[in-house]
Amino acid sequence: MPEGHKTHYLAKVHHDCLSGGPLKVTSPQGRFRSDARKVSNRVLDQVEAYGKHLFYHFEGDRIVHVHLGRYGSFNSLPSPPPSPIGQVRMRLQGERETIDLRGPTACRVIGPDEKQAILDRLGPDPLSGARQAEVWSEIQDRRKPIGTLLLDQSVIAGVGNIFRAEILFEIGMSPHRLGSELDRKAFGELWRSTVAMMKKGLKYGKIISVTAKEAGQPLSQLEGNDRFRVYGHKMCSRCDSPISTPDVGSRRIYYCERCQTR
DNA sequence: GGCTTATGCGCAG
DNA sequence: TGCGCCTAAGCCA
């Protein structure tokens, strides 16, 4: 269940606990079995994230591409692991730790060319050093709602439905505002909010938009919708009016019609 | 036990 | 634009 902060977070965690040694790669569920054989017992060199995509680089130019989609998730276990519970698509077993992957949209072995083709489809990733001007040039002429553009991975890679809602709420912008209606200053605010929120998500491993002061408790202890200012809420945390939840860009957005007018 | 929902996206038409 | 797919959890009866 990830947006871009989570893939970058996972890349670092998985790199630190699995790379450098050969891994036993299996597919207890079976659907990744023939691909698992292509990388099993090879050394994992590097784990990389871009947007919502993960790339596990094994020796010999063999790359496991993972996209978690809406439901995919990882969990880690000490090695040697117990028998898998539920539908485990891929199990990466290292010396000390084992990682189980469930429910991904994509999990297969690819080569460098296919990886490049994936990157070519994606826009700049704020957590991979994207610069404001690159994204601004993609947005400024588009006659589509900003709520739609923010979810478009070819415009900006890594933003998902929660970030979208939280970013627009933070800057008080309506999701229906067209890209072409933004001036540079408004986009600058949007950009700063995006980068800050994604970096904070990367730091904590989960999206947190409220401040410790707003929450009245340490951020690391926040759970569920308490981490958000508007996503999943019924009432506005700022003005107490009802939150609207129309579909924008064919996904449900949460926003306050009263606070988000610019 | 069934139904709905969920931080996504590719594809047919 | 709408559909299908991946999996698990929460809600209801």
Tab-separated table of N, CA, C and O (backbone and C1' of nucleotides) in Angstrom, chain B:
chain	number	residue	atom	x	y	z
B	1	DG	P	-16.538	-19.990	6.203
B	1	DG	O5'	-18.072	-19.582	6.191
B	1	DG	C5'	-19.027	-19.935	5.186
B	1	DG	C4'	-19.746	-18.671	4.792
B	1	DG	C3'	-19.085	-17.963	3.609
B	1	DG	O3'	-19.958	-17.992	2.490
B	1	DG	C1'	-19.605	-16.407	5.361
B	2	DG	P	-19.453	-17.434	1.092
B	2	DG	O5'	-20.050	-15.948	1.137
B	2	DG	C5'	-21.464	-15.743	1.168
B	2	DG	C4'	-21.751	-14.260	1.233
B	2	DG	C3'	-21.199	-13.475	0.040
B	2	DG	O3'	-22.157	-12.514	-0.355
B	2	DG	C1'	-20.328	-12.576	2.047
B	3	DC	P	-22.023	-11.822	-1.802
B	3	DC	O5'	-21.641	-10.343	-1.384
B	3	DC	C5'	-22.565	-9.568	-0.613
B	3	DC	C4'	-21.832	-8.369	-0.067
B	3	DC	C3'	-21.115	-7.561	-1.147
B	3	DC	O3'	-21.689	-6.274	-1.224
B	3	DC	C1'	-19.729	-7.911	0.766
B	4	DT	P	-21.112	-5.236	-2.281
B	4	DT	O5'	-20.057	-4.410	-1.421
B	4	DT	C5'	-20.472	-3.773	-0.228
B	4	DT	C4'	-19.292	-3.064	0.379
B	4	DT	C3'	-18.537	-2.185	-0.615
B	4	DT	O3'	-18.422	-0.888	-0.080
B	4	DT	C1'	-17.037	-3.656	0.487
B	5	DT	P	-17.906	0.279	-0.999
B	5	DT	O5'	-16.406	0.466	-0.523
B	5	DT	C5'	-16.121	0.657	0.863
B	5	DT	C4'	-14.665	0.373	1.101
B	5	DT	C3'	-13.733	1.064	0.107
B	5	DT	O3'	-13.107	2.157	0.737
B	5	DT	C1'	-13.076	-1.194	0.592
B	6	DA	P	-12.396	3.273	-0.126
B	6	DA	O5'	-10.845	2.901	-0.103
B	6	DA	C5'	-10.176	2.647	1.141
B	6	DA	C4'	-8.855	2.008	0.839
B	6	DA	C3'	-8.285	2.370	-0.526
B	6	DA	O3'	-7.520	3.561	-0.433
B	6	DA	C1'	-8.046	0.036	-0.062
B	7	DT	P	-7.559	4.524	-1.689
B	7	DT	O5'	-6.063	4.867	-1.999
B	7	DT	C5'	-5.080	4.705	-1.039
B	7	DT	C4'	-3.773	5.172	-1.651
B	7	DT	C3'	-3.028	4.101	-2.436
B	7	DT	O3'	-1.993	4.743	-3.198
B	7	DT	C1'	-1.958	4.456	-0.420
B	8	DG	P	-2.238	4.937	-4.800
B	8	DG	O5'	-2.388	3.508	-5.470
B	8	DG	C5'	-1.337	2.596	-5.475
B	8	DG	C4'	-1.056	2.117	-6.887
B	8	DG	C3'	-1.042	3.199	-7.953
B	8	DG	O3'	0.145	3.029	-8.681
B	8	DG	C1'	-2.554	1.476	-8.558
B	9	DC	P	0.502	3.885	-9.968
B	9	DC	O5'	0.026	2.987	-11.174
B	9	DC	C5'	0.593	1.691	-11.329
B	9	DC	C4'	-0.168	0.963	-12.386
B	9	DC	C3'	-0.270	1.720	-13.724
B	9	DC	O3'	0.103	0.827	-14.726
B	9	DC	C1'	-2.335	0.858	-13.099
B	10	DG	P	0.865	1.305	-16.028
B	10	DG	O5'	0.589	0.084	-17.019
B	10	DG	C5'	0.600	-1.248	-16.515
B	10	DG	C4'	-0.405	-2.070	-17.287
B	10	DG	C3'	-0.488	-1.693	-18.763
B	10	DG	O3'	-0.579	-2.870	-19.528
B	10	DG	C1'	-2.621	-1.451	-17.772
B	11	DC	P	-0.414	-2.828	-21.120
B	11	DC	O5'	-1.906	-3.096	-21.603
B	11	DC	C5'	-2.621	-4.221	-21.081
B	11	DC	C4'	-4.085	-4.090	-21.418
B	11	DC	C3'	-4.334	-3.644	-22.863
B	11	DC	O3'	-5.191	-4.569	-23.486
B	11	DC	C1'	-5.623	-2.362	-21.337
B	12	DA	P	-5.283	-4.633	-25.085
B	12	DA	O5'	-6.863	-4.693	-25.257
B	12	DA	C5'	-7.645	-5.525	-24.391
B	12	DA	C4'	-9.079	-5.053	-24.406
B	12	DA	C3'	-9.632	-4.786	-25.806
B	12	DA	O3'	-10.987	-5.211	-25.836
B	12	DA	C1'	-9.711	-2.781	-24.532
B	13	DG	P	-11.770	-5.292	-27.251
B	13	DG	O5'	-12.578	-3.921	-27.297
B	13	DG	C5'	-13.580	-3.655	-26.315
B	13	DG	C4'	-14.036	-2.222	-26.467
B	13	DG	C3'	-14.281	-1.815	-27.922
B	13	DG	O3'	-15.616	-1.352	-28.071
B	13	DG	C1'	-12.969	-0.187	-26.796
